[in-house]
Short mmCIF file of C-alpha atoms in Angstrom, two decimals:
data_model
loop_
_atom_site.label_atom_id
_atom_site.label_comp_id
_atom_site.label_asym_id
_atom_site.label_seq_id
_atom_site.Cartn_x
_atom_site.Cartn_y
_atom_site.Cartn_z
CA MET A 170 128.72 83.86 124.27
CA ALA A 171 128.71 85.30 121.57
CA LEU A 172 124.78 87.81 121.07
CA ASN A 173 122.27 86.64 118.33
CA TRP A 174 121.21 90.04 116.45
CA ASN A 175 118.10 87.66 113.99
CA GLY A 176 115.71 89.18 115.83
CA LEU A 177 116.61 92.34 114.03
CA GLU A 178 116.45 91.84 110.51
CA GLY A 179 113.39 92.09 108.99
CA HIS A 180 112.15 94.00 111.07
CA ASP A 181 112.40 97.48 109.17
CA ARG A 182 109.24 99.83 110.52
CA SER A 183 109.60 101.42 107.34
CA ALA A 184 110.07 98.16 105.07
CA SER A 185 107.47 98.97 102.99
CA GLU A 186 108.84 102.91 102.32
CA TYR A 187 112.28 102.12 101.82
CA SER A 188 114.60 99.96 103.33
CA ARG A 189 117.93 100.78 104.91
CA LYS A 190 121.17 100.18 102.53
CA MET A 191 124.37 99.63 103.01
CA VAL A 192 126.62 103.01 102.61
CA PRO A 193 129.91 102.58 100.76
CA GLU A 194 131.17 105.07 102.38
CA GLY A 195 130.94 104.78 105.28
CA ARG A 196 127.31 106.18 107.74
CA TRP A 197 129.59 109.31 109.29
CA ARG A 198 129.75 111.43 105.16
CA ASP A 199 127.18 109.97 104.48
CA THR A 200 125.32 111.75 107.48
CA TRP A 201 126.91 114.91 106.72
CA GLN A 202 125.97 114.99 102.66
CA VAL A 203 122.71 114.72 104.17
CA PHE A 204 122.67 117.13 106.99
CA LYS A 205 123.90 119.68 104.41
CA SER A 206 121.10 119.18 101.01
CA ASN A 207 118.65 118.50 103.93
CA PHE A 208 119.59 121.92 105.54
CA GLY A 209 116.11 124.01 104.84
CA LYS A 210 114.07 120.44 106.79
CA THR A 211 115.97 120.27 109.04
CA VAL A 212 115.70 123.10 110.46
CA LEU A 213 111.88 123.34 109.97
CA ILE A 214 112.16 119.55 111.54
CA ASN A 215 113.58 121.03 115.04
CA LEU A 216 111.16 124.20 114.68
CA CYS A 217 108.28 121.63 115.43
CA VAL A 218 110.61 119.80 118.38
CA LEU A 219 110.95 123.54 119.10
CA ILE A 220 107.00 123.85 119.74
CA SER A 221 106.74 120.99 121.40
CA PHE A 222 109.53 121.79 123.93
CA ILE A 223 107.13 125.31 124.19
CA PRO A 224 105.48 123.61 127.61
CA SER A 225 108.87 122.40 129.20
CA ILE A 226 110.27 125.70 128.42
CA VAL A 227 107.13 128.05 130.44
CA ILE A 228 107.20 125.57 133.48
CA ILE A 229 111.04 126.53 133.77
CA PHE A 230 111.05 129.76 133.62
CA PHE A 231 107.78 129.50 136.15
CA ARG A 232 110.76 127.87 138.34
CA SER A 233 113.05 130.25 137.69
CA TYR A 234 110.53 133.19 138.38
CA TYR A 235 108.93 131.88 140.84
CA MET A 236 112.47 131.16 143.47
CA ALA A 237 113.39 134.83 142.71
CA TRP A 238 110.27 136.02 143.72
CA LEU A 239 110.52 134.54 146.40
CA TYR A 240 113.75 136.02 147.02
CA THR A 241 113.18 138.76 147.11
CA ALA A 242 109.87 138.28 148.74
CA ASN A 243 112.02 136.81 152.04
CA SER A 244 115.03 139.49 151.29
CA VAL A 245 113.59 141.05 155.59
CA ASN A 246 112.65 139.28 157.53
CA HIS A 247 109.60 141.37 159.26
CA THR A 248 109.09 138.64 161.24
CA MET A 249 111.99 139.63 163.33
CA VAL A 250 110.23 141.72 165.54
CA TYR A 251 110.94 141.99 169.52
CA PRO A 252 110.60 139.68 171.34
CA PHE A 253 110.36 137.00 169.19
CA ASN A 254 112.67 134.81 167.90
CA PRO A 255 111.64 132.64 165.57
CA TYR A 256 112.90 129.11 163.77
CA THR A 257 114.56 130.15 160.71
CA VAL A 258 116.65 127.07 160.79
CA GLY A 259 116.13 125.40 156.87
CA VAL A 260 114.04 127.38 155.75
CA GLU A 261 114.97 128.60 152.25
CA GLN A 262 116.42 124.82 151.38
CA THR A 263 112.93 123.40 151.97
CA ILE A 264 110.91 126.26 150.42
CA VAL A 265 113.54 125.02 147.50
CA PHE A 266 112.52 121.03 147.80
CA ASN A 267 108.94 121.95 148.13
CA THR A 268 108.79 124.10 144.69
CA ASP A 269 111.11 121.59 142.88
CA LEU A 270 109.25 118.84 143.96
CA VAL A 271 105.76 120.64 142.47
CA PHE A 272 108.19 122.26 139.17
CA TYR A 273 110.08 118.96 138.13
CA ALA A 274 106.71 116.99 138.87
CA LEU A 275 105.04 118.62 136.07
CA LEU A 276 108.00 119.83 133.83
CA VAL A 277 108.54 115.26 133.52
CA ILE A 278 104.57 115.07 132.76
CA SER A 279 105.62 117.89 129.61
CA MET A 280 107.26 115.29 128.61
CA LEU A 281 104.70 113.48 126.94
CA ILE A 282 103.76 116.65 124.99
CA PHE A 283 107.69 117.42 124.35
CA ALA A 284 107.64 113.09 122.51
CA VAL A 285 105.54 114.59 120.12
CA GLY A 286 108.16 116.40 119.01
CA ILE A 287 110.72 113.41 119.63
CA SER A 288 109.40 110.56 118.75
CA GLY A 289 108.46 112.96 115.22
CA ALA A 290 112.06 114.04 114.14
CA MET A 291 113.44 110.33 114.90
CA TYR A 292 111.60 108.95 112.02
CA SER A 293 111.67 112.09 109.79
CA PHE A 294 116.38 112.24 109.95
CA ARG A 295 116.08 107.88 110.43
CA LYS A 296 113.74 108.83 107.06
CA LEU A 297 116.40 111.72 105.48
CA ILE A 298 119.48 109.27 106.45
CA ASN A 299 118.19 105.42 104.19
CA THR A 300 116.64 107.37 101.63
CA HIS A 301 119.13 111.28 101.24
CA GLY A 302 116.27 114.33 101.13
CA ASP A 303 112.74 111.85 100.20
CA PHE A 304 110.91 113.63 103.09
CA THR A 305 107.65 115.27 102.87
CA PHE A 306 106.64 117.16 106.43
CA LYS A 307 104.05 114.49 106.30
CA GLY A 308 105.80 111.66 107.31
CA PHE A 309 106.75 113.89 110.45
CA PHE A 310 103.38 112.90 111.68
CA HIS A 311 103.84 109.82 110.53
CA GLY A 312 106.66 108.85 112.82
CA VAL A 313 104.67 110.55 115.67
CA LYS A 314 101.60 108.29 114.83
CA THR A 315 103.92 105.02 114.65
CA THR A 316 106.40 105.87 116.96
CA TYR A 317 105.45 107.67 119.95
CA PHE A 318 105.35 105.47 122.40
CA ASN A 319 108.13 104.11 122.05
CA VAL A 320 109.85 107.73 122.20
CA VAL A 321 107.39 108.70 126.03
CA PHE A 322 108.24 105.61 127.45
CA PRO A 323 111.56 105.76 127.63
CA MET A 324 112.31 109.27 127.63
CA LEU A 325 109.58 108.86 131.69
CA ILE A 326 112.75 106.79 132.54
CA PHE A 327 115.18 108.75 132.10
CA MET A 328 112.95 112.45 134.03
CA VAL A 329 112.06 109.89 136.85
CA PHE A 330 116.02 109.88 137.47
CA VAL A 331 115.46 112.82 136.94
CA PHE A 332 113.64 114.30 138.87
CA GLY A 333 114.62 111.90 141.83
CA ILE A 334 118.46 113.07 141.35
CA VAL A 335 117.09 116.82 142.47
CA ILE A 336 114.76 115.61 144.58
CA LEU A 337 117.56 113.79 147.07
CA LYS A 338 119.61 116.69 145.59
CA ASP A 339 116.76 119.75 147.64
CA TYR A 340 116.02 117.50 150.73
CA ARG A 341 119.65 117.16 151.30
CA ALA A 342 120.36 120.83 151.41
CA VAL A 343 117.58 120.28 154.35
CA MET A 344 119.13 118.03 156.06
CA ALA A 345 122.34 119.92 156.00
CA ALA A 346 121.20 123.05 156.82
CA GLN A 347 118.96 120.79 159.95
CA GLY A 348 122.89 119.77 161.12
CA LEU A 349 121.37 115.51 160.75
CA LYS A 350 123.55 113.11 159.33
CA LEU A 351 124.54 113.13 156.03
CA GLY A 352 125.88 109.10 154.88
CA GLY A 353 122.70 107.93 154.07
CA ILE A 354 120.37 110.13 151.91
CA THR A 355 124.70 111.02 150.08
CA THR A 356 125.11 106.74 149.32
CA ALA A 357 121.39 106.69 147.68
CA TYR A 358 122.08 110.44 146.04
CA VAL A 359 125.78 109.29 144.24
CA PHE A 360 123.70 105.79 144.06
CA VAL A 361 120.51 108.08 141.91
CA ILE A 362 123.69 109.54 139.44
CA ILE A 363 124.39 106.57 138.30
CA PHE A 364 121.26 104.84 137.51
CA GLY A 365 120.00 108.22 136.49
CA VAL A 366 123.29 108.52 133.46
CA LEU A 367 123.39 104.98 132.99
CA ALA A 368 118.93 105.01 132.63
CA GLY A 369 119.61 107.73 130.45
CA ILE A 370 122.55 105.64 127.72
CA TYR A 371 120.37 103.02 127.51
CA ALA A 372 116.86 104.98 127.12
CA LEU A 373 118.38 106.81 123.91
CA TRP A 374 119.97 103.74 122.32
CA LEU A 375 115.57 102.60 123.39
CA MET A 376 113.93 105.18 121.37
CA ALA A 377 116.44 104.85 117.89
CA THR A 378 115.76 100.58 117.96
CA GLY A 379 112.21 102.14 118.42
CA VAL A 380 112.13 103.88 116.06
CA SER A 381 113.69 102.06 112.90
CA TYR A 382 112.25 98.67 114.11
CA LYS A 383 109.61 97.15 114.57
CA LEU A 384 109.40 94.88 117.87
CA SER A 385 107.80 93.61 121.14
CA ILE A 386 108.22 95.55 124.07
CA ARG A 387 110.46 92.10 125.26
CA ASN A 388 112.71 93.01 122.28
CA LEU A 389 112.24 96.65 122.06
CA LEU A 390 114.24 96.25 125.91
CA LYS A 391 116.67 93.07 125.08
CA TYR A 392 118.21 94.03 121.86
CA SER A 393 118.50 97.55 123.00
CA LEU A 394 121.05 96.63 125.57
CA PHE A 395 122.78 94.04 123.44
CA MET A 396 123.73 97.95 122.16
CA VAL A 397 124.75 99.72 124.56
CA PHE A 398 127.02 96.20 125.50
CA GLY A 399 128.14 95.67 121.88
CA THR A 400 129.16 100.38 121.79
CA PRO A 401 130.46 101.21 125.11
CA ILE A 402 132.88 103.55 124.21
CA GLN A 403 131.35 104.43 121.19
CA THR A 404 128.19 105.20 122.31
CA ILE A 405 129.95 107.20 125.66
CA VAL A 406 131.80 109.65 122.60
CA MET A 407 128.88 109.94 120.95
CA ILE A 408 126.31 110.87 123.65
CA ALA A 409 129.66 113.84 124.83
CA PHE A 410 129.30 114.74 120.93
CA VAL A 411 126.07 114.88 119.67
CA PHE A 412 125.14 117.07 123.69
CA ILE A 413 127.45 119.47 121.88
CA PRO A 414 125.13 122.23 121.11
CA LEU A 415 124.33 121.63 125.37
CA TRP A 416 127.92 121.79 126.87
CA LEU A 417 127.47 125.35 124.96
CA TYR A 418 124.71 126.99 126.61
CA PHE A 419 126.27 125.74 130.34
CA LEU A 420 128.66 128.61 128.95
CA SER A 421 125.67 131.12 128.12
CA TYR A 422 125.89 131.34 132.12
CA LEU A 423 129.53 132.57 132.10
CA TRP A 424 128.96 135.52 128.91
CA SER A 425 125.64 137.12 128.99
CA PHE A 426 126.07 137.54 125.24
CA TRP A 427 126.27 133.68 124.41
CA ALA A 428 123.43 132.76 125.52
CA VAL A 429 121.35 134.87 122.46
CA ILE A 430 124.00 132.93 120.23
CA MET A 431 123.09 129.81 121.79
CA LEU A 432 118.92 130.97 121.95
CA ILE A 433 119.77 131.39 118.47
CA VAL A 434 120.77 128.16 118.05
CA TYR A 435 118.03 125.95 119.23
CA ILE A 436 116.11 128.04 117.60
CA PHE A 437 117.39 126.65 114.59
CA ILE A 438 119.20 123.91 114.82
CA GLY A 439 119.74 122.66 117.91
CA PHE A 440 117.73 120.08 119.14
CA THR A 441 118.22 118.69 115.01
CA PHE A 442 122.17 118.15 115.72
CA THR A 443 122.18 116.19 118.42
CA LEU A 444 118.56 114.27 116.82
CA ILE A 445 120.04 113.93 113.33
CA SER A 446 124.03 112.74 115.19
CA TRP A 447 122.66 110.58 117.35
CA MET A 448 120.23 108.57 114.43
CA GLY A 449 123.12 108.84 112.15
CA PHE A 450 124.89 106.76 115.00
CA ALA A 451 122.39 104.23 115.44
CA GLN A 452 122.54 103.87 111.64
CA TRP A 453 126.34 103.03 111.83
CA GLY A 454 125.47 101.40 114.73
CA PHE A 455 123.17 98.47 113.87
CA ASP A 456 125.45 97.93 110.53
CA GLN A 457 127.88 96.40 113.40
CA PHE A 458 125.60 93.90 113.68
CA THR A 459 122.87 93.05 110.80
CA ASN A 460 123.40 92.85 107.84
CA PRO A 461 120.67 95.90 105.55
CA GLU A 462 121.00 93.63 102.41
CA ALA A 463 119.80 90.47 103.55
CA GLU A 464 116.41 92.82 104.32
CA VAL A 465 116.67 94.45 100.31
CA GLN A 466 117.09 91.57 99.04
CA LYS A 467 113.49 90.99 101.38
CA ALA A 468 112.08 93.62 99.79
CA GLN A 469 113.08 92.61 96.59
CA ALA A 470 111.90 89.47 96.91
CA GLU A 471 108.41 90.35 98.40
CA ALA A 472 107.59 93.49 95.97
CA GLU A 473 108.48 89.86 92.66
CA LYS A 474 106.02 88.37 94.57
CA ARG A 475 102.98 91.27 94.85
CA ALA A 476 103.51 91.78 91.27
CA GLN A 477 103.70 87.97 89.63
CA GLU A 478 100.05 88.04 91.93
CA GLN A 479 99.04 91.04 90.34
CA ALA A 480 99.95 90.05 87.39
CA LEU A 481 98.21 86.87 87.41
CA GLU A 482 95.00 89.10 89.67
CA ASP A 483 95.57 91.55 86.71
CA SER A 484 94.81 88.55 83.99
CA LYS A 485 91.87 87.20 85.25
CA ASN A 486 90.34 91.18 84.46
CA PRO A 487 89.50 91.27 80.54
CA GLU A 488 89.78 94.86 80.19
CA ILE A 489 93.26 94.38 80.58
CA ARG A 490 93.66 91.63 78.28
CA ALA A 491 92.25 94.45 75.54
CA ARG A 492 94.75 95.94 77.00
CA GLU A 493 97.45 93.54 76.26
CA LEU A 494 96.55 92.40 73.10
CA LEU A 495 97.42 95.82 71.63
CA ALA A 496 100.41 95.87 73.27
CA ALA A 497 101.00 92.24 71.27
CA GLY A 498 98.78 93.31 68.68
CA LYS A 499 98.83 93.20 64.70
CA SER A 500 102.38 94.02 63.60
CA GLU A 501 101.57 95.76 60.16
CA LEU A 502 104.87 94.62 58.77
CA LEU A 503 103.77 91.23 59.46
CA CYS A 504 99.87 89.63 59.04
CA ARG A 505 99.85 91.12 55.31
CA PRO A 506 102.29 90.74 52.28
CA ILE A 507 104.32 93.67 51.48
CA MET A 508 106.08 94.64 47.45
CA PRO A 509 109.58 94.74 48.04
CA VAL A 510 111.90 96.87 47.24
CA ASN A 511 112.30 96.19 42.78
CA SER A 512 114.93 98.56 41.66
CA ASN A 513 113.29 97.33 37.76
CA VAL A 514 110.19 100.28 38.79
CA LYS A 515 110.41 103.38 38.05
CA ILE A 516 109.02 106.73 39.26
CA THR A 517 108.68 109.70 37.49
CA THR A 518 109.95 112.50 40.12
CA LEU A 519 109.27 116.33 38.88
CA GLY A 520 112.66 118.32 37.56
CA LYS A 521 113.26 121.73 37.85
CA GLU A 522 110.79 122.43 35.18
CA ILE A 523 107.49 121.32 36.70
CA THR A 524 104.59 120.60 33.57
CA ARG A 525 101.49 118.99 33.68
CA SER A 526 102.90 117.04 31.77
CA SER A 527 104.82 116.11 34.58
CA ILE A 528 102.46 115.89 36.69
CA ALA A 529 100.62 113.50 34.59
CA LYS A 530 102.60 111.09 33.62
CA ALA A 531 103.54 110.40 37.89
CA GLN A 532 100.64 110.21 38.98
CA GLU A 533 99.83 107.66 36.41
CA ASP A 534 103.20 106.18 37.67
CA ARG A 535 102.39 105.94 40.46
CA ALA A 536 98.26 104.76 39.57
CA ALA A 537 100.96 101.89 38.41
CA LEU A 538 102.94 101.40 41.54
CA ALA A 539 99.85 100.51 43.62
CA ALA A 540 98.35 98.21 41.74
CA THR A 541 101.92 96.35 41.64
CA ILE A 542 101.45 96.62 45.29
CA ALA A 543 97.88 95.55 46.16
CA ASP A 544 98.35 92.50 42.79
CA TYR A 545 101.92 90.91 45.23
CA GLU A 546 99.53 91.39 48.26
CA LYS A 547 96.79 89.46 46.29
CA LYS A 548 98.78 87.14 44.98
CA HIS A 549 100.87 85.80 48.87
CA ILE A 550 97.34 86.67 50.76
CA LYS A 551 97.63 82.94 51.30
CA ASP A 552 100.95 82.12 52.06
CA PRO A 553 100.57 80.17 54.75
CA VAL A 554 103.05 82.61 57.25
CA TYR A 555 100.41 85.04 56.90
CA VAL A 556 97.29 82.98 57.29
CA GLU A 557 99.10 81.60 61.09
CA TYR A 558 99.63 85.17 62.15
CA ASN A 559 96.21 86.44 60.80
CA LYS A 560 94.29 83.51 62.41
CA LEU A 561 96.22 83.18 66.22
CA PHE A 562 95.59 87.22 66.87
CA ALA A 563 90.98 86.52 65.44
CA THR A 564 92.13 83.37 68.02
CA ARG A 565 92.64 86.28 70.70
CA GLU A 566 90.43 88.35 69.91
CA LYS A 567 87.90 86.10 70.66
CA VAL A 568 88.60 85.69 74.05
CA VAL A 569 87.63 89.03 75.04
CA ASP A 570 84.65 89.95 75.66
CA VAL A 571 83.58 93.36 75.27
CA ARG A 572 80.35 95.21 75.74
CA ASP A 573 78.28 98.88 75.95
CA LYS A 574 76.40 99.49 78.41
CA LYS A 575 73.42 97.56 76.67
CA GLY A 576 75.05 94.19 76.72
CA LYS A 577 76.33 94.34 73.21
CA LYS A 578 79.77 93.29 72.25
CA LYS A 579 81.81 96.10 71.06
CA LYS A 580 83.50 96.29 68.72
CA ILE A 581 87.74 96.14 68.86
CA SER A 582 89.85 98.53 68.25
CA ALA A 583 92.47 99.95 69.42
CA ALA A 584 90.86 103.34 70.61
CA HIS A 585 88.48 100.51 72.84
CA LEU A 586 91.21 99.32 73.91
CA LEU A 587 93.88 101.92 74.93
CA GLY A 588 90.45 103.20 77.06
CA SER A 589 90.53 106.39 74.28
CA GLU A 590 87.26 105.53 74.00
#
């Protein structure tokens, strides 16, 4: 049975601002061009995400510091004094279990803050990809406002699975130290890992779909699941690609200098690389199952409808009618007779030597020409073509009722109609 994607079309979250369009050169090349040409903006977005990740960094640091302190403080067992023989089996594993129980619970809660940066960044990168760089810092906060809950919900679901994986691992270590059977706990641990990976994949599509489309909870869950099943191989390959900075960070445990390099990478483009790559892939996925041009046509139709409604509303406004009258106002070439060019008319021109008599003669010729033009206009002003034309504009001007502060009707002039008076 074919999946029905009709519910996505026409529900673009930012249709009022911009529309997703097909890219002739392909999404991958286009996303790379956007990344290169807007590197400064992507660094700025990455810093915003990094700021929202600070609470999580603090929790991870204090967890490591606390564990190091415990190991140092208990490196010598001061309770081992004759004749006491305390029971110490599983003490270290229990300490780790209790510590992770607290700190990983705090890490889950810190996702509420981290989601602020992720939601703003995902919205920003989606807009960058679709508008080729049309982005302002205000758009980041607009993304947080409109898409925060669509991001924080999937993140919390995934982090609950991460919490379960860590706690089951620690508890399994406690049971192993105490010599208990591990069959049940191992099976549960393996299943939680499997479901945690699936939940992470689903969460990524939930966030991408929620940021891209304005859908109900039911449709959001449904279409995100459709995307997982619609692009299974591509999704797995892309997840391996977008988290390259994370895989490289793990190498820092083998080489300390590499940790410094990866720290610099994450400060500038670590989160950016992951999020812009995933959002570019998500737009490619949506292209496979929806028709962006249909959204464009719908947006254009709505824009034309709004323009027609605005034009109808403007037609009822006397001031706007007055401006239209000026825009289509009288033409000096049409409202009065203009004498055709007559080669028989001679005008004295001034030569190289200018005398008073030549100037007087030129003035007389020009005065005679002006009188000839005036006679021609007076003779033909009653012609039907000019009468009807002037009558048309005289009628149109009567419908424009522009009054001054005292309520008296003002004389309509070009300057007044343009709003300069």
